[in-house]
Amino acid sequence: MELKEAQRNENTAQVRMRLCKALKRARTGKEMSQMVLSEKSGVARSNIARIEGGNLNTGLDTIIKLCDALGCSLEVIPK
């Protein structure tokens, strides 16, 4: 049971980091500062920095706000 839990935690961490990196790539690809993204999304700049750095476990609502402000979508793709 402990091995399955550890695997699940590792998978969750990997997905979180991929999402954080994708958000940062989307922002920098548009040459948008964290401050501009903050103003467009209503998410605090400090939280954006923490999300991009993988240091904040944020909710889906916040991710959707960031995606909307970046003009991108959040997609679930089966493995």
mmCIF file with all atom_site columns, C-alpha atoms in Angstrom:
data_model
loop_
_atom_site.group_PDB
_atom_site.id
_atom_site.type_symbol
_atom_site.label_atom_id
_atom_site.label_alt_id
_atom_site.label_comp_id
_atom_site.label_asym_id
_atom_site.label_entity_id
_atom_site.label_seq_id
_atom_site.pdbx_PDB_ins_code
_atom_site.Cartn_x
_atom_site.Cartn_y
_atom_site.Cartn_z
_atom_site.occupancy
_atom_site.B_iso_or_equiv
_atom_site.pdbx_formal_charge
_atom_site.auth_seq_id
_atom_site.auth_comp_id
_atom_site.auth_asym_id
_atom_site.auth_atom_id
_atom_site.pdbx_PDB_model_num
ATOM 1  C CA . MET A 1 1  ? 0.000  0.000  0.000   1.00 0.00 ? 1  MET A CA 1
ATOM 2  C CA . GLU A 1 2  ? 2.807  2.445  0.826   1.00 0.00 ? 2  GLU A CA 1
ATOM 3  C CA . LEU A 1 3  ? 4.485  1.858  -2.555  1.00 0.00 ? 3  LEU A CA 1
ATOM 4  C CA . LYS A 1 4  ? 1.295  2.758  -4.443  1.00 0.00 ? 4  LYS A CA 1
ATOM 5  C CA . GLU A 1 5  ? 0.931  5.935  -2.378  1.00 0.00 ? 5  GLU A CA 1
ATOM 6  C CA . ALA A 1 6  ? 4.543  6.912  -3.050  1.00 0.00 ? 6  ALA A CA 1
ATOM 7  C CA . GLN A 1 7  ? 4.054  6.313  -6.790  1.00 0.00 ? 7  GLN A CA 1
ATOM 8  C CA . ARG A 1 8  ? 0.892  8.410  -6.786  1.00 0.00 ? 8  ARG A CA 1
ATOM 9  C CA . ASN A 1 9  ? 2.703  11.246 -5.000  1.00 0.00 ? 9  ASN A CA 1
ATOM 10 C CA . GLU A 1 10 ? 5.566  11.069 -7.505  1.00 0.00 ? 10 GLU A CA 1
ATOM 11 C CA . ASN A 1 11 ? 3.146  11.107 -10.456 1.00 0.00 ? 11 ASN A CA 1
ATOM 12 C CA . THR A 1 12 ? 1.305  14.081 -8.976  1.00 0.00 ? 12 THR A CA 1
ATOM 13 C CA . ALA A 1 13 ? 4.563  15.972 -8.516  1.00 0.00 ? 13 ALA A CA 1
ATOM 14 C CA . GLN A 1 14 ? 5.584  15.257 -12.126 1.00 0.00 ? 14 GLN A CA 1
ATOM 15 C CA . VAL A 1 15 ? 2.242  16.464 -13.488 1.00 0.00 ? 15 VAL A CA 1
ATOM 16 C CA . ARG A 1 16 ? 2.437  19.585 -11.321 1.00 0.00 ? 16 ARG A CA 1
ATOM 17 C CA . MET A 1 17 ? 5.943  20.417 -12.576 1.00 0.00 ? 17 MET A CA 1
ATOM 18 C CA . ARG A 1 18 ? 4.933  19.885 -16.226 1.00 0.00 ? 18 ARG A CA 1
ATOM 19 C CA . LEU A 1 19 ? 2.002  22.234 -15.719 1.00 0.00 ? 19 LEU A CA 1
ATOM 20 C CA . CYS A 1 20 ? 4.166  24.857 -14.002 1.00 0.00 ? 20 CYS A CA 1
ATOM 21 C CA . LYS A 1 21 ? 6.706  24.742 -16.829 1.00 0.00 ? 21 LYS A CA 1
ATOM 22 C CA . ALA A 1 22 ? 3.973  24.909 -19.482 1.00 0.00 ? 22 ALA A CA 1
ATOM 23 C CA . LEU A 1 23 ? 2.456  28.004 -17.867 1.00 0.00 ? 23 LEU A CA 1
ATOM 24 C CA . LYS A 1 24 ? 5.841  29.706 -17.728 1.00 0.00 ? 24 LYS A CA 1
ATOM 25 C CA . ARG A 1 25 ? 6.577  28.804 -21.380 1.00 0.00 ? 25 ARG A CA 1
ATOM 26 C CA . ALA A 1 26 ? 3.188  30.208 -22.422 1.00 0.00 ? 26 ALA A CA 1
ATOM 27 C CA . ARG A 1 27 ? 3.846  33.458 -20.540 1.00 0.00 ? 27 ARG A CA 1
ATOM 28 C CA . THR A 1 28 ? 7.405  33.954 -21.731 1.00 0.00 ? 28 THR A CA 1
ATOM 29 C CA . GLY A 1 29 ? 6.452  32.905 -25.266 1.00 0.00 ? 29 GLY A CA 1
ATOM 30 C CA . LYS A 1 30 ? 4.097  35.871 -25.328 1.00 0.00 ? 30 LYS A CA 1
ATOM 31 C CA . GLU A 1 31 ? 6.850  38.057 -23.839 1.00 0.00 ? 31 GLU A CA 1
ATOM 32 C CA . MET A 1 32 ? 4.530  38.797 -20.922 1.00 0.00 ? 32 MET A CA 1
ATOM 33 C CA . SER A 1 33 ? 5.850  39.706 -17.507 1.00 0.00 ? 33 SER A CA 1
ATOM 34 C CA . GLN A 1 34 ? 4.503  38.155 -14.357 1.00 0.00 ? 34 GLN A CA 1
ATOM 35 C CA . MET A 1 35 ? 3.099  41.562 -13.436 1.00 0.00 ? 35 MET A CA 1
ATOM 36 C CA . VAL A 1 36 ? 1.118  41.845 -16.674 1.00 0.00 ? 36 VAL A CA 1
ATOM 37 C CA . LEU A 1 37 ? -0.172 38.290 -16.235 1.00 0.00 ? 37 LEU A CA 1
ATOM 38 C CA . SER A 1 38 ? -1.145 39.187 -12.683 1.00 0.00 ? 38 SER A CA 1
ATOM 39 C CA . GLU A 1 39 ? -3.107 42.208 -13.874 1.00 0.00 ? 39 GLU A CA 1
ATOM 40 C CA . LYS A 1 40 ? -4.859 40.213 -16.617 1.00 0.00 ? 40 LYS A CA 1
ATOM 41 C CA . SER A 1 41 ? -5.673 37.191 -14.445 1.00 0.00 ? 41 SER A CA 1
ATOM 42 C CA . GLY A 1 42 ? -6.283 38.691 -11.018 1.00 0.00 ? 42 GLY A CA 1
ATOM 43 C CA . VAL A 1 43 ? -3.723 36.279 -9.539  1.00 0.00 ? 43 VAL A CA 1
ATOM 44 C CA . ALA A 1 44 ? -1.068 37.892 -7.333  1.00 0.00 ? 44 ALA A CA 1
ATOM 45 C CA . ARG A 1 45 ? 2.336  38.225 -9.001  1.00 0.00 ? 45 ARG A CA 1
ATOM 46 C CA . SER A 1 46 ? 3.991  36.528 -6.046  1.00 0.00 ? 46 SER A CA 1
ATOM 47 C CA . ASN A 1 47 ? 1.688  33.535 -6.476  1.00 0.00 ? 47 ASN A CA 1
ATOM 48 C CA . ILE A 1 48 ? 2.475  33.369 -10.197 1.00 0.00 ? 48 ILE A CA 1
ATOM 49 C CA . ALA A 1 49 ? 6.190  33.266 -9.340  1.00 0.00 ? 49 ALA A CA 1
ATOM 50 C CA . ARG A 1 50 ? 5.593  30.511 -6.793  1.00 0.00 ? 50 ARG A CA 1
ATOM 51 C CA . ILE A 1 51 ? 3.421  28.520 -9.224  1.00 0.00 ? 51 ILE A CA 1
ATOM 52 C CA . GLU A 1 52 ? 6.005  28.781 -12.005 1.00 0.00 ? 52 GLU A CA 1
ATOM 53 C CA . GLY A 1 53 ? 8.707  27.702 -9.587  1.00 0.00 ? 53 GLY A CA 1
ATOM 54 C CA . GLY A 1 54 ? 6.678  24.707 -8.464  1.00 0.00 ? 54 GLY A CA 1
ATOM 55 C CA . ASN A 1 55 ? 6.468  26.078 -4.929  1.00 0.00 ? 55 ASN A CA 1
ATOM 56 C CA . LEU A 1 56 ? 2.710  26.596 -4.730  1.00 0.00 ? 56 LEU A CA 1
ATOM 57 C CA . ASN A 1 57 ? 0.082  23.905 -5.005  1.00 0.00 ? 57 ASN A CA 1
ATOM 58 C CA . THR A 1 58 ? -2.740 25.960 -6.452  1.00 0.00 ? 58 THR A CA 1
ATOM 59 C CA . GLY A 1 59 ? -6.330 25.167 -7.281  1.00 0.00 ? 59 GLY A CA 1
ATOM 60 C CA . LEU A 1 60 ? -7.882 24.523 -10.655 1.00 0.00 ? 60 LEU A CA 1
ATOM 61 C CA . ASP A 1 61 ? -9.721 27.860 -10.587 1.00 0.00 ? 61 ASP A CA 1
ATOM 62 C CA . THR A 1 62 ? -6.407 29.718 -10.451 1.00 0.00 ? 62 THR A CA 1
ATOM 63 C CA . ILE A 1 63 ? -4.935 27.616 -13.271 1.00 0.00 ? 63 ILE A CA 1
ATOM 64 C CA . ILE A 1 64 ? -8.000 28.389 -15.406 1.00 0.00 ? 64 ILE A CA 1
ATOM 65 C CA . LYS A 1 65 ? -7.642 32.131 -14.683 1.00 0.00 ? 65 LYS A CA 1
ATOM 66 C CA . LEU A 1 66 ? -4.014 31.990 -15.797 1.00 0.00 ? 66 LEU A CA 1
ATOM 67 C CA . CYS A 1 67 ? -4.869 30.012 -18.932 1.00 0.00 ? 67 CYS A CA 1
ATOM 68 C CA . ASP A 1 68 ? -7.632 32.473 -19.845 1.00 0.00 ? 68 ASP A CA 1
ATOM 69 C CA . ALA A 1 69 ? -5.293 35.432 -19.369 1.00 0.00 ? 69 ALA A CA 1
ATOM 70 C CA . LEU A 1 70 ? -2.651 33.703 -21.509 1.00 0.00 ? 70 LEU A CA 1
ATOM 71 C CA . GLY A 1 71 ? -5.151 32.784 -24.209 1.00 0.00 ? 71 GLY A CA 1
ATOM 72 C CA . CYS A 1 72 ? -4.457 29.079 -23.842 1.00 0.00 ? 72 CYS A CA 1
ATOM 73 C CA . SER A 1 73 ? -6.498 26.063 -22.829 1.00 0.00 ? 73 SER A CA 1
ATOM 74 C CA . LEU A 1 74 ? -6.058 23.334 -20.279 1.00 0.00 ? 74 LEU A CA 1
ATOM 75 C CA . GLU A 1 75 ? -6.431 19.904 -21.818 1.00 0.00 ? 75 GLU A CA 1
ATOM 76 C CA . VAL A 1 76 ? -6.503 16.427 -20.331 1.00 0.00 ? 76 VAL A CA 1
ATOM 77 C CA . ILE A 1 77 ? -4.812 13.927 -22.602 1.00 0.00 ? 77 ILE A CA 1
ATOM 78 C CA . PRO A 1 78 ? -5.052 10.199 -21.850 1.00 0.00 ? 78 PRO A CA 1
ATOM 79 C CA . LYS A 1 79 ? -1.752 8.364  -21.422 1.00 0.00 ? 79 LYS A CA 1
#
